[in-house]
PDB file of C-alpha atoms in Angstrom:
ATOM      1  CA  PRO F  13     -89.348  18.594-150.129  1.00 61.00           C
ATOM      2  CA  VAL F  14     -90.442  20.926-147.347  1.00 77.00           C
ATOM      3  CA  ARG F  15     -94.131  20.780-146.460  1.00 87.00           C
ATOM      4  CA  VAL F  16     -96.407  23.660-145.502  1.00 85.00           C
ATOM      5  CA  ASP F  17     -95.767  23.155-141.778  1.00 84.00           C
ATOM      6  CA  GLY F  18     -91.988  22.996-142.306  1.00 87.00           C
ATOM      7  CA  ARG F  19     -91.571  19.224-142.005  1.00 90.00           C
ATOM      8  CA  GLY F  20     -89.779  16.969-144.407  1.00 91.00           C
ATOM      9  CA  ALA F  21     -91.625  14.296-146.342  1.00 91.00           C
ATOM     10  CA  MET F  22     -90.619  11.540-143.885  1.00 92.00           C
ATOM     11  CA  GLN F  23     -90.901  13.627-140.718  1.00 92.00           C
ATOM     12  CA  MET F  24     -93.713  13.099-138.217  1.00 91.00           C
ATOM     13  CA  ARG F  25     -95.441  15.741-136.141  1.00 90.00           C
ATOM     14  CA  ALA F  26     -94.745  15.975-132.420  1.00 88.00           C
ATOM     15  CA  PHE F  27     -97.332  13.868-130.615  1.00 86.00           C
ATOM     16  CA  GLU F  28     -98.411  13.638-127.000  1.00 89.00           C
ATOM     17  CA  SER F  29    -100.233  11.170-124.811  1.00 92.00           C
ATOM     18  CA  GLU F  30    -101.931  10.898-121.442  1.00 92.00           C
ATOM     19  CA  GLN F  31    -103.034   7.841-119.488  1.00 93.00           C
ATOM     20  CA  GLY F  32    -105.629   7.457-116.746  1.00 91.00           C
ATOM     21  CA  GLY F  33    -107.510  10.687-117.414  1.00 88.00           C
ATOM     22  CA  LEU F  34    -110.996   9.138-117.191  1.00 91.00           C
ATOM     23  CA  ASN F  35    -112.018   8.123-113.678  1.00 90.00           C
ATOM     24  CA  ARG F  36    -114.942   5.835-114.512  1.00 92.00           C
ATOM     25  CA  ALA F  37    -113.085   3.757-117.107  1.00 95.00           C
ATOM     26  CA  ASP F  38    -110.967   0.766-116.117  1.00 96.00           C
ATOM     27  CA  GLY F  39    -108.288   2.122-118.446  1.00 95.00           C
ATOM     28  CA  SER F  40    -108.051   5.282-120.517  1.00 96.00           C
ATOM     29  CA  ALA F  41    -105.609   7.214-122.658  1.00 96.00           C
ATOM     30  CA  ARG F  42    -105.315  10.112-125.065  1.00 95.00           C
ATOM     31  CA  PHE F  43    -103.068  10.174-128.111  1.00 95.00           C
ATOM     32  CA  GLY F  44    -102.811  13.091-130.512  1.00 90.00           C
ATOM     33  CA  SER F  45    -100.834  15.787-132.240  1.00 82.00           C
ATOM     34  CA  ASP F  46    -101.285  19.495-132.837  1.00 73.00           C
ATOM     35  CA  ARG F  47    -104.933  19.835-133.871  1.00 75.00           C
ATOM     36  CA  ALA F  48    -106.428  16.399-133.395  1.00 84.00           C
ATOM     37  CA  SER F  49    -106.453  13.737-130.713  1.00 91.00           C
ATOM     38  CA  VAL F  50    -108.337  10.611-129.776  1.00 95.00           C
ATOM     39  CA  TYR F  51    -109.487   9.544-126.316  1.00 96.00           C
ATOM     40  CA  ALA F  52    -109.783   5.799-125.730  1.00 97.00           C
ATOM     41  CA  ALA F  53    -111.560   4.143-122.804  1.00 97.00           C
ATOM     42  CA  VAL F  54    -111.506   0.454-121.876  1.00 97.00           C
ATOM     43  CA  TYR F  55    -114.137  -1.227-119.724  1.00 97.00           C
ATOM     44  CA  GLY F  56    -113.736  -4.788-118.508  1.00 89.00           C
ATOM     45  CA  PRO F  57    -113.289  -7.625-118.449  1.00 93.00           C
ATOM     46  CA  ALA F  58    -116.880  -7.309-117.264  1.00 94.00           C
ATOM     47  CA  GLU F  59    -120.127  -9.229-117.280  1.00 92.00           C
ATOM     48  CA  VAL F  60    -121.358 -10.044-120.760  1.00 93.00           C
ATOM     49  CA  LYS F  61    -124.852 -10.465-122.162  1.00 92.00           C
ATOM     50  CA  ALA F  62    -125.901 -13.928-123.241  1.00 91.00           C
ATOM     51  CA  ARG F  63    -126.006 -13.016-126.951  1.00 91.00           C
ATOM     52  CA  GLN F  64    -122.363 -11.828-126.847  1.00 91.00           C
ATOM     53  CA  GLU F  65    -121.008 -14.504-124.529  1.00 93.00           C
ATOM     54  CA  LYS F  66    -118.217 -16.775-125.734  1.00 93.00           C
ATOM     55  CA  ILE F  67    -117.516 -19.869-123.693  1.00 93.00           C
ATOM     56  CA  ASP F  68    -113.760 -20.134-124.261  1.00 94.00           C
ATOM     57  CA  ARG F  69    -112.717 -16.469-124.488  1.00 95.00           C
ATOM     58  CA  ALA F  70    -113.697 -12.888-123.884  1.00 96.00           C
ATOM     59  CA  ALA F  71    -115.789 -10.963-126.355  1.00 96.00           C
ATOM     60  CA  VAL F  72    -114.330  -7.702-127.678  1.00 96.00           C
ATOM     61  CA  GLU F  73    -116.516  -4.739-128.606  1.00 96.00           C
ATOM     62  CA  VAL F  74    -115.253  -1.514-130.241  1.00 96.00           C
ATOM     63  CA  VAL F  75    -117.266   1.720-130.484  1.00 95.00           C
ATOM     64  CA  TRP F  76    -116.110   4.654-132.638  1.00 94.00           C
ATOM     65  CA  LYS F  77    -117.464   8.079-131.720  1.00 92.00           C
ATOM     66  CA  PRO F  78    -116.796  10.972-134.140  1.00 89.00           C
ATOM     67  CA  SER F  79    -116.155  14.468-132.837  1.00 83.00           C
ATOM     68  CA  ASN F  80    -119.533  15.607-134.116  1.00 83.00           C
ATOM     69  CA  GLY F  81    -122.631  14.087-135.643  1.00 80.00           C
ATOM     70  CA  MET F  82    -123.656  10.460-135.903  1.00 84.00           C
ATOM     71  CA  ALA F  83    -121.339   7.603-136.799  1.00 81.00           C
ATOM     72  CA  SER F  84    -121.349   6.935-140.552  1.00 83.00           C
ATOM     73  CA  TYR F  85    -120.439   3.981-142.738  1.00 85.00           C
ATOM     74  CA  ILE F  86    -116.734   4.881-142.663  1.00 84.00           C
ATOM     75  CA  HIS F  87    -116.792   4.919-138.848  1.00 88.00           C
ATOM     76  CA  LYS F  88    -118.516   1.532-138.789  1.00 90.00           C
ATOM     77  CA  ARG F  89    -115.786   0.204-141.039  1.00 89.00           C
ATOM     78  CA  TYR F  90    -113.168   1.542-138.634  1.00 90.00           C
ATOM     79  CA  GLU F  91    -114.996  -0.191-135.780  1.00 93.00           C
ATOM     80  CA  SER F  92    -114.941  -3.482-137.669  1.00 93.00           C
ATOM     81  CA  LEU F  93    -111.228  -3.202-138.473  1.00 93.00           C
ATOM     82  CA  LEU F  94    -110.316  -2.260-134.899  1.00 95.00           C
ATOM     83  CA  GLN F  95    -112.441  -5.063-133.466  1.00 95.00           C
ATOM     84  CA  SER F  96    -110.864  -7.737-135.660  1.00 94.00           C
ATOM     85  CA  THR F  97    -107.420  -6.353-134.792  1.00 93.00           C
ATOM     86  CA  PHE F  98    -107.890  -6.342-131.024  1.00 96.00           C
ATOM     87  CA  GLU F  99    -109.641  -9.717-131.006  1.00 94.00           C
ATOM     88  CA  ASN F 100    -106.396 -11.154-132.379  1.00 92.00           C
ATOM     89  CA  LEU F 101    -104.132  -8.971-130.266  1.00 94.00           C
ATOM     90  CA  ILE F 102    -105.730  -9.380-126.815  1.00 96.00           C
ATOM     91  CA  ILE F 103    -105.218 -12.716-125.084  1.00 95.00           C
ATOM     92  CA  THR F 104    -108.948 -13.256-124.731  1.00 95.00           C
ATOM     93  CA  THR F 105    -108.638 -16.849-123.497  1.00 95.00           C
ATOM     94  CA  LEU F 106    -107.580 -15.535-120.079  1.00 95.00           C
ATOM     95  CA  HIS F 107    -111.050 -14.082-119.505  1.00 94.00           C
ATOM     96  CA  PRO F 108    -113.727 -16.465-120.838  1.00 95.00           C
ATOM     97  CA  ARG F 109    -117.387 -15.420-120.710  1.00 95.00           C
ATOM     98  CA  THR F 110    -116.586 -11.742-120.230  1.00 96.00           C
ATOM     99  CA  LEU F 111    -116.748  -8.576-122.326  1.00 96.00           C
ATOM    100  CA  ILE F 112    -113.978  -6.049-123.061  1.00 97.00           C
ATOM    101  CA  THR F 113    -115.355  -2.785-124.452  1.00 97.00           C
ATOM    102  CA  ILE F 114    -113.107  -0.247-126.202  1.00 97.00           C
ATOM    103  CA  ILE F 115    -114.451   3.227-126.995  1.00 96.00           C
ATOM    104  CA  ALA F 116    -112.559   5.625-129.281  1.00 96.00           C
ATOM    105  CA  GLN F 117    -113.697   9.258-129.081  1.00 94.00           C
ATOM    106  CA  VAL F 118    -112.296  11.652-131.687  1.00 92.00           C
ATOM    107  CA  VAL F 119    -111.577  15.169-130.439  1.00 88.00           C
ATOM    108  CA  GLY F 120    -110.920  17.684-133.205  1.00 73.00           C
ATOM    109  CA  GLY F 121    -109.615  17.123-136.704  1.00 59.00           C
ATOM    110  CA  ASP F 122    -112.504  14.858-137.707  1.00 42.00           C
ATOM    111  CA  ARG F 123    -114.863  16.437-140.215  1.00 42.00           C
ATOM    112  CA  GLY F 124    -116.623  13.228-141.065  1.00 37.00           C
ATOM    113  CA  PRO F 125    -117.331  11.655-144.448  1.00 37.00           C
ATOM    114  CA  THR F 126    -118.885  14.843-145.823  1.00 32.00           C
ATOM    115  CA  ALA F 127    -115.348  16.222-146.088  1.00 33.00           C
ATOM    116  CA  GLY F 128    -114.395  13.498-148.559  1.00 32.00           C
ATOM    117  CA  MET F 129    -113.821  13.974-152.257  1.00 29.00           C
ATOM    118  CA  ASP F 130    -114.313  11.802-155.301  1.00 30.00           C
ATOM    119  CA  ILE F 131    -110.868  11.092-156.705  1.00 28.00           C
ATOM    120  CA  ALA F 132    -111.986   8.947-159.612  1.00 31.00           C
ATOM    121  CA  LYS F 133    -111.286  10.771-162.886  1.00 30.00           C
ATOM    122  CA  ASP F 134    -113.807   9.002-165.085  1.00 30.00           C
ATOM    123  CA  ASP F 135    -116.011   5.935-165.208  1.00 30.00           C
ATOM    124  CA  ASN F 136    -113.000   3.760-166.069  1.00 28.00           C
ATOM    125  CA  SER F 137    -110.975   4.907-163.059  1.00 27.00           C
ATOM    126  CA  TYR F 138    -110.760   2.667-160.025  1.00 28.00           C
ATOM    127  CA  VAL F 139    -110.222   3.230-156.369  1.00 33.00           C
ATOM    128  CA  LEU F 140    -108.055   0.693-154.594  1.00 36.00           C
ATOM    129  CA  GLU F 141    -108.775  -0.410-151.059  1.00 34.00           C
ATOM    130  CA  ALA F 142    -106.553  -2.950-149.333  1.00 37.00           C
ATOM    131  CA  ILE F 143    -107.243  -4.427-145.923  1.00 37.00           C
ATOM    132  CA  LEU F 144    -105.121  -7.113-144.349  1.00 38.00           C
ATOM    133  CA  SER F 145    -105.783  -7.978-140.733  1.00 37.00           C
ATOM    134  CA  GLY F 146    -104.137 -10.498-138.420  1.00 37.00           C
ATOM    135  CA  VAL F 147    -101.295 -10.271-135.935  1.00 37.00           C
ATOM    136  CA  GLY F 148     -98.050 -11.495-137.452  1.00 36.00           C
ATOM    137  CA  ALA F 149     -99.321 -11.466-141.028  1.00 37.00           C
ATOM    138  CA  ASP F 150     -96.635 -10.564-143.541  1.00 35.00           C
ATOM    139  CA  ILE F 151     -98.100  -8.432-146.293  1.00 32.00           C
ATOM    140  CA  LEU F 152     -94.982  -8.648-148.439  1.00 34.00           C
ATOM    141  CA  ASP F 153     -95.576 -12.365-148.912  1.00 36.00           C
ATOM    142  CA  GLU F 154     -99.178 -11.890-149.989  1.00 36.00           C
ATOM    143  CA  SER F 155    -100.235 -11.220-153.567  1.00 31.00           C
ATOM    144  CA  MET F 156    -102.195  -8.059-154.241  1.00 32.00           C
ATOM    145  CA  SER F 157    -105.097 -10.062-155.644  1.00 30.00           C
ATOM    146  CA  ASN F 158    -105.644 -11.695-152.259  1.00 31.00           C
ATOM    147  CA  THR F 159    -105.602  -8.491-150.222  1.00 36.00           C
ATOM    148  CA  THR F 160    -107.310  -5.888-152.381  1.00 36.00           C
ATOM    149  CA  ARG F 161    -110.772  -4.996-153.515  1.00 33.00           C
ATOM    150  CA  THR F 162    -111.533  -2.566-156.320  1.00 33.00           C
ATOM    151  CA  THR F 163    -114.669  -0.527-156.663  1.00 33.00           C
ATOM    152  CA  THR F 164    -115.773   1.913-159.281  1.00 31.00           C
ATOM    153  CA  LYS F 165    -116.452   5.608-159.033  1.00 35.00           C
ATOM    154  CA  LYS F 166    -120.166   5.014-158.592  1.00 32.00           C
ATOM    155  CA  ASP F 167    -119.957   3.370-155.176  1.00 32.00           C
ATOM    156  CA  LYS F 168    -116.752   4.711-153.666  1.00 36.00           C
ATOM    157  CA  VAL F 169    -115.815   8.119-152.245  1.00 37.00           C
ATOM    158  CA  HIS F 170    -112.338   8.798-150.922  1.00 41.00           C
ATOM    159  CA  ASN F 171    -112.741  10.005-147.354  1.00 48.00           C
ATOM    160  CA  ALA F 172    -109.829  12.407-146.988  1.00 45.00           C
ATOM    161  CA  GLY F 173    -108.625  13.641-143.641  1.00 57.00           C
ATOM    162  CA  MET F 174    -109.368  10.499-141.620  1.00 73.00           C
ATOM    163  CA  GLY F 175    -106.213   8.424-142.052  1.00 77.00           C
ATOM    164  CA  SER F 176    -104.075  10.141-139.425  1.00 89.00           C
ATOM    165  CA  VAL F 177    -106.999  10.224-136.985  1.00 92.00           C
ATOM    166  CA  PHE F 178    -107.512   6.482-137.456  1.00 93.00           C
ATOM    167  CA  ALA F 179    -103.834   5.824-136.719  1.00 95.00           C
ATOM    168  CA  MET F 180    -104.124   7.984-133.586  1.00 94.00           C
ATOM    169  CA  ALA F 181    -107.140   5.923-132.509  1.00 95.00           C
ATOM    170  CA  VAL F 182    -105.157   2.678-132.761  1.00 96.00           C
ATOM    171  CA  ASN F 183    -102.327   4.100-130.656  1.00 96.00           C
ATOM    172  CA  ALA F 184    -104.764   5.545-128.103  1.00 96.00           C
ATOM    173  CA  CYS F 185    -106.504   2.171-127.747  1.00 97.00           C
ATOM    174  CA  ILE F 186    -103.172   0.433-127.168  1.00 97.00           C
ATOM    175  CA  LEU F 187    -102.280   2.893-124.392  1.00 96.00           C
ATOM    176  CA  ALA F 188    -105.736   2.492-122.828  1.00 96.00           C
ATOM    177  CA  LEU F 189    -105.437  -1.307-122.850  1.00 96.00           C
ATOM    178  CA  LEU F 190    -102.037  -1.027-121.172  1.00 95.00           C
ATOM    179  CA  ASP F 191    -103.510   1.340-118.585  1.00 95.00           C
ATOM    180  CA  CYS F 192    -106.289  -1.178-117.933  1.00 94.00           C
ATOM    181  CA  GLY F 193    -103.820  -4.044-117.543  1.00 93.00           C
ATOM    182  CA  VAL F 194    -105.302  -6.155-120.324  1.00 95.00           C
ATOM    183  CA  GLU F 195    -102.835  -8.803-121.489  1.00 94.00           C
ATOM    184  CA  MET F 196    -101.805  -8.546-125.159  1.00 94.00           C
ATOM    185  CA  GLN F 197     -99.534 -10.559-127.406  1.00 92.00           C
ATOM    186  CA  SER F 198     -97.408  -7.514-128.240  1.00 92.00           C
ATOM    187  CA  LEU F 199     -97.447  -3.747-128.536  1.00 93.00           C
ATOM    188  CA  VAL F 200     -98.827  -2.239-131.731  1.00 95.00           C
ATOM    189  CA  ALA F 201     -98.198   1.139-133.364  1.00 96.00           C
ATOM    190  CA  ALA F 202    -100.071   2.608-136.327  1.00 96.00           C
ATOM    191  CA  VAL F 203     -98.851   5.224-138.807  1.00 96.00           C
ATOM    192  CA  CYS F 204    -100.536   6.981-141.720  1.00 95.00           C
ATOM    193  CA  CYS F 205     -98.923   8.135-144.953  1.00 95.00           C
ATOM    194  CA  ALA F 206    -100.273   9.882-148.040  1.00 95.00           C
ATOM    195  CA  VAL F 207     -99.248   9.885-151.683  1.00 94.00           C
ATOM    196  CA  SER F 208     -99.250  13.373-153.190  1.00 92.00           C
ATOM    197  CA  SER F 209    -100.181  14.159-156.778  1.00 90.00           C
ATOM    198  CA  ASP F 210     -96.494  14.115-157.797  1.00 90.00           C
ATOM    199  CA  GLY F 211     -95.944  10.705-156.169  1.00 90.00           C
ATOM    200  CA  THR F 212     -94.193  11.940-153.009  1.00 92.00           C
ATOM    201  CA  ILE F 213     -94.767   9.850-149.873  1.00 94.00           C
ATOM    202  CA  LEU F 214     -95.800  12.032-146.922  1.00 94.00           C
ATOM    203  CA  ILE F 215     -95.619  10.481-143.456  1.00 95.00           C
ATOM    204  CA  ASP F 216     -98.228  11.566-140.878  1.00 93.00           C
ATOM    205  CA  PRO F 217    -100.134  13.867-143.263  1.00 92.00           C
ATOM    206  CA  THR F 218    -102.294  16.752-142.111  1.00 88.00           C
ATOM    207  CA  MET F 219    -105.955  16.914-143.060  1.00 87.00           C
ATOM    208  CA  ASP F 220    -105.229  19.313-145.919  1.00 88.00           C
ATOM    209  CA  GLU F 221    -102.482  17.034-147.224  1.00 90.00           C
ATOM    210  CA  GLU F 222    -104.828  14.056-147.131  1.00 90.00           C
ATOM    211  CA  LYS F 223    -107.433  15.976-149.083  1.00 88.00           C
ATOM    212  CA  ALA F 224    -104.921  16.818-151.810  1.00 90.00           C
ATOM    213  CA  ALA F 225    -103.450  13.285-151.876  1.00 92.00           C
ATOM    214  CA  THR F 226    -104.332  10.638-154.419  1.00 93.00           C
ATOM    215  CA  ALA F 227    -104.172   7.870-151.799  1.00 93.00           C
ATOM    216  CA  THR F 228    -103.658   7.253-148.084  1.00 94.00           C
ATOM    217  CA  VAL F 229    -102.295   4.207-146.279  1.00 95.00           C
ATOM    218  CA  VAL F 230    -102.677   3.349-142.595  1.00 95.00           C
ATOM    219  CA  ALA F 231    -100.478   0.495-141.415  1.00 95.00           C
ATOM    220  CA  ALA F 232    -100.056  -1.017-137.964  1.00 95.00           C
ATOM    221  CA  PHE F 233     -97.085  -3.085-136.849  1.00 95.00           C
ATOM    222  CA  SER F 234     -96.346  -5.272-133.849  1.00 92.00           C
ATOM    223  CA  SER F 235     -93.555  -4.433-131.429  1.00 85.00           C
ATOM    224  CA  SER F 236     -91.278  -6.980-133.085  1.00 72.00           C
ATOM    225  CA  LEU F 237     -91.776  -5.111-136.390  1.00 52.00           C
ATOM    226  CA  ASP F 238     -91.447  -8.365-138.322  1.00 65.00           C
ATOM    227  CA  GLY F 239     -95.045  -8.458-139.461  1.00 79.00           C
ATOM    228  CA  VAL F 240     -98.001  -6.262-140.320  1.00 89.00           C
ATOM    229  CA  VAL F 241    -100.996  -6.247-137.999  1.00 92.00           C
ATOM    230  CA  PHE F 242    -103.200  -4.579-140.585  1.00 92.00           C
ATOM    231  CA  VAL F 243    -103.037  -2.292-143.613  1.00 93.00           C
ATOM    232  CA  HIS F 244    -105.847   0.004-144.713  1.00 92.00           C
ATOM    233  CA  ALA F 245    -105.113   1.616-148.084  1.00 91.00           C
ATOM    234  CA  GLN F 246    -107.518   3.908-149.828  1.00 88.00           C
ATOM    235  CA  GLY F 247    -107.232   5.792-153.109  1.00 89.00           C
ATOM    236  CA  VAL F 248    -105.612   5.383-156.519  1.00 87.00           C
ATOM    237  CA  LEU F 249    -102.446   3.463-155.744  1.00 87.00           C
ATOM    238  CA  SER F 250    -100.069   1.343-157.819  1.00 89.00           C
ATOM    239  CA  ASP F 251     -98.548  -1.879-156.521  1.00 90.00           C
ATOM    240  CA  GLU F 252     -95.108  -0.290-156.274  1.00 91.00           C
ATOM    241  CA  SER F 253     -96.372   2.760-154.373  1.00 92.00           C
ATOM    242  CA  TYR F 254     -98.354   0.482-152.091  1.00 93.00           C
ATOM    243  CA  PHE F 255     -95.302  -1.424-150.881  1.00 93.00           C
ATOM    244  CA  VAL F 256     -93.214   1.762-150.641  1.00 94.00           C
ATOM    245  CA  CYS F 257     -95.882   3.239-148.367  1.00 95.00           C
ATOM    246  CA  VAL F 258     -95.887   0.132-146.173  1.00 94.00           C
ATOM    247  CA  ASP F 259     -92.105   0.277-145.795  1.00 94.00           C
ATOM    248  CA  ALA F 260     -92.254   4.001-144.951  1.00 95.00           C
ATOM    249  CA  CYS F 261     -94.905   3.356-142.304  1.00 95.00           C
ATOM    250  CA  ARG F 262     -92.829   0.517-140.893  1.00 93.00           C
ATOM    251  CA  GLN F 263     -89.877   2.835-140.297  1.00 93.00           C
ATOM    252  CA  ALA F 264     -92.068   5.521-138.715  1.00 94.00           C
ATOM    253  CA  ALA F 265     -93.753   2.927-136.481  1.00 94.00           C
ATOM    254  CA  GLU F 266     -90.443   2.366-134.683  1.00 92.00           C
ATOM    255  CA  LYS F 267     -90.617   5.944-133.355  1.00 93.00           C
ATOM    256  CA  VAL F 268     -94.230   5.543-132.262  1.00 94.00           C
ATOM    257  CA  LEU F 269     -93.440   2.298-130.441  1.00 94.00           C
ATOM    258  CA  SER F 270     -90.541   3.981-128.650  1.00 93.00           C
ATOM    259  CA  PHE F 271     -92.862   6.782-127.613  1.00 93.00           C
ATOM    260  CA  ILE F 272     -95.482   4.318-126.314  1.00 93.00           C
ATOM    261  CA  ARG F 273     -92.863   2.471-124.263  1.00 92.00           C
ATOM    262  CA  MET F 274     -91.600   5.749-122.814  1.00 92.00           C
ATOM    263  CA  ALA F 275     -95.145   6.874-121.969  1.00 90.00           C
ATOM    264  CA  VAL F 276     -95.905   3.598-120.179  1.00 89.00           C
ATOM    265  CA  GLU F 277     -92.636   3.705-118.225  1.00 90.00           C
ATOM    266  CA  ARG F 278     -93.322   7.292-117.177  1.00 87.00           C
ATOM    267  CA  ARG F 279     -96.853   6.341-116.138  1.00 83.00           C
ATOM    268  CA  ALA F 280     -95.530   3.435-114.065  1.00 83.00           C
ATOM    269  CA  GLY F 281     -92.915   5.697-112.456  1.00 79.00           C
ATOM    270  CA  VAL F 282     -95.508   8.287-111.443  1.00 67.00           C
ATOM    271  CA  THR F 283     -97.763   5.568-110.028  1.00 60.00           C
ATOM    272  CA  ASN F 284     -94.951   4.055-107.973  1.00 60.00           C
ATOM    273  CA  LYS F 285     -93.943   7.492-106.689  1.00 58.00           C
ATOM    274  CA  THR F 286     -97.529   8.238-105.650  1.00 57.00           C
ATOM    275  CA  GLN F 287     -97.816   4.907-103.860  1.00 56.00           C
ATOM    276  CA  THR F 288     -94.518   5.549-102.058  1.00 56.00           C
ATOM    277  CA  GLN F 289     -95.708   8.958-100.898  1.00 57.00           C
ATOM    278  CA  THR F 290     -98.968   7.405 -99.710  1.00 55.00           C
ATOM    279  CA  ASP F 291     -97.177   4.635 -97.857  1.00 56.00           C
ATOM    280  CA  LYS F 292     -94.821   7.002 -96.011  1.00 55.00           C
ATOM    281  CA  PRO F 293     -97.508   8.586 -93.782  1.00 57.00           C
ATOM    282  CA  LYS F 294     -98.784   5.106 -92.988  1.00 56.00           C
ATOM    283  CA  GLU F 295     -95.305   3.988 -91.955  1.00 56.00           C
ATOM    284  CA  GLN F 296     -94.818   7.124 -89.877  1.00 58.00           C
ATOM    285  CA  GLN F 297     -98.175   6.545 -88.214  1.00 59.00           C
ATOM    286  CA  GLN F 298     -97.290   2.928 -87.476  1.00 59.00           C
ATOM    287  CA  GLN F 299     -93.943   4.004 -86.040  1.00 59.00           C
ATOM    288  CA  SER F 300     -95.558   6.641 -83.813  1.00 57.00           C
ATOM    289  CA  THR F 301     -98.149   4.112 -82.688  1.00 58.00           C
ATOM    290  CA  SER F 302     -95.477   1.566 -81.813  1.00 58.00           C
ATOM    291  CA  GLN F 303     -93.488   4.217 -79.933  1.00 60.00           C
ATOM    292  CA  ALA F 304     -96.577   5.187 -77.963  1.00 57.00           C
ATOM    293  CA  ASP F 305     -97.195   1.526 -77.116  1.00 61.00           C
ATOM    294  CA  ASP F 306     -93.589   1.115 -75.951  1.00 62.00           C
ATOM    295  CA  GLU F 307     -93.830   4.207 -73.747  1.00 61.00           C
ATOM    296  CA  GLU F 308     -97.093   2.953 -72.274  1.00 63.00           C
ATOM    297  CA  GLU F 309     -95.539  -0.430 -71.501  1.00 63.00           C
ATOM    298  CA  GLU F 310     -92.586   1.296 -69.812  1.00 62.00           C
ATOM    299  CA  ASP F 311     -94.970   3.384 -67.675  1.00 60.00           C
ATOM    300  CA  ASN F 312     -96.859   0.243 -66.667  1.00 62.00           C
ATOM    301  CA  ASP F 313     -93.619  -1.482 -65.725  1.00 61.00           C
ATOM    302  CA  ASP F 314     -92.578   1.491 -63.610  1.00 60.00           C
ATOM    303  CA  GLU F 315     -95.915   1.491 -61.798  1.00 59.00           C
ATOM    304  CA  GLU F 316     -95.628  -2.234 -61.080  1.00 59.00           C
ATOM    305  CA  ASN F 317     -92.115  -1.786 -59.710  1.00 59.00           C
ATOM    306  CA  ASP F 318     -93.288   1.047 -57.416  1.00 58.00           C
ATOM    307  CA  SER F 319     -96.147  -1.071 -56.090  1.00 57.00           C
ATOM    308  CA  ASP F 320     -93.789  -3.967 -55.373  1.00 57.00           C
ATOM    309  CA  ASP F 321     -91.460  -1.661 -53.478  1.00 57.00           C
ATOM    310  CA  ASP F 322     -94.334  -0.380 -51.338  1.00 57.00           C
ATOM    311  CA  MET F 323     -95.413  -3.888 -50.449  1.00 55.00           C
ATOM    312  CA  GLU F 324     -91.910  -4.842 -49.377  1.00 56.00           C
ATOM    313  CA  ARG F 325     -91.740  -1.790 -47.121  1.00 50.00           C
TER     314      ARG F 325
END
């Protein structure tokens, strides 16, 4: 089926990225699409406070900043999920007793939890939330009972419009960590999909599509694509639809990983070109200096020869 913006159900929006845009951060990046993007900044490894210090590895801290207003419970949950993900992904043992801080700033497209809607139909309806975190974990080998938690209508509100932004935040953080030079076990790409009321799987949904959906799934995969880094599913979702969504996100993640690799290669090429242009004037200056020294030595030799000739006369 053709969506409102003209895309097919399995077609992603065109996305863009930028690295090194923040001068004060050790590493920074922006990842986004048409109306929403996320800036990520990485600071460290830096000095750590005593209460956060870990003797054998670096501590990882993640801060989520919404586009407007104060951070809410859903943002704190995103912080927790991102922190557990990057603690497993970053090789923290290389930097013991230090702190790596990751800040994700949402720019546009984030209306906060007040934009959510209650999708439960009655008191007997349930909302399904699945979270599986850990690099290399294979969700297909796990039973649903071990990876899901159900809550009733009374204490759960479906926060529509945040799934795609959360996936953008994961990708922006990966690019920022690469820009900072932090060593990781592998690259990671995150993709969001939504399940419409008629059961259609929509990859990379817009905010309006997420609002109208019965469930959303955000899944992140390692560069080897043989395991799930994490899955965050929210909404009314059957077991079959759950695994179909994960497979759809896995296929879309290949495109995101290719884009991340291309962005990093382009960034490295621009950096090398800039360094080459900077080194050329230095080389030219060194060459001119050496030429001037050679000319001066020749002049001195000529003067010495003239003085010797005068003495002989």
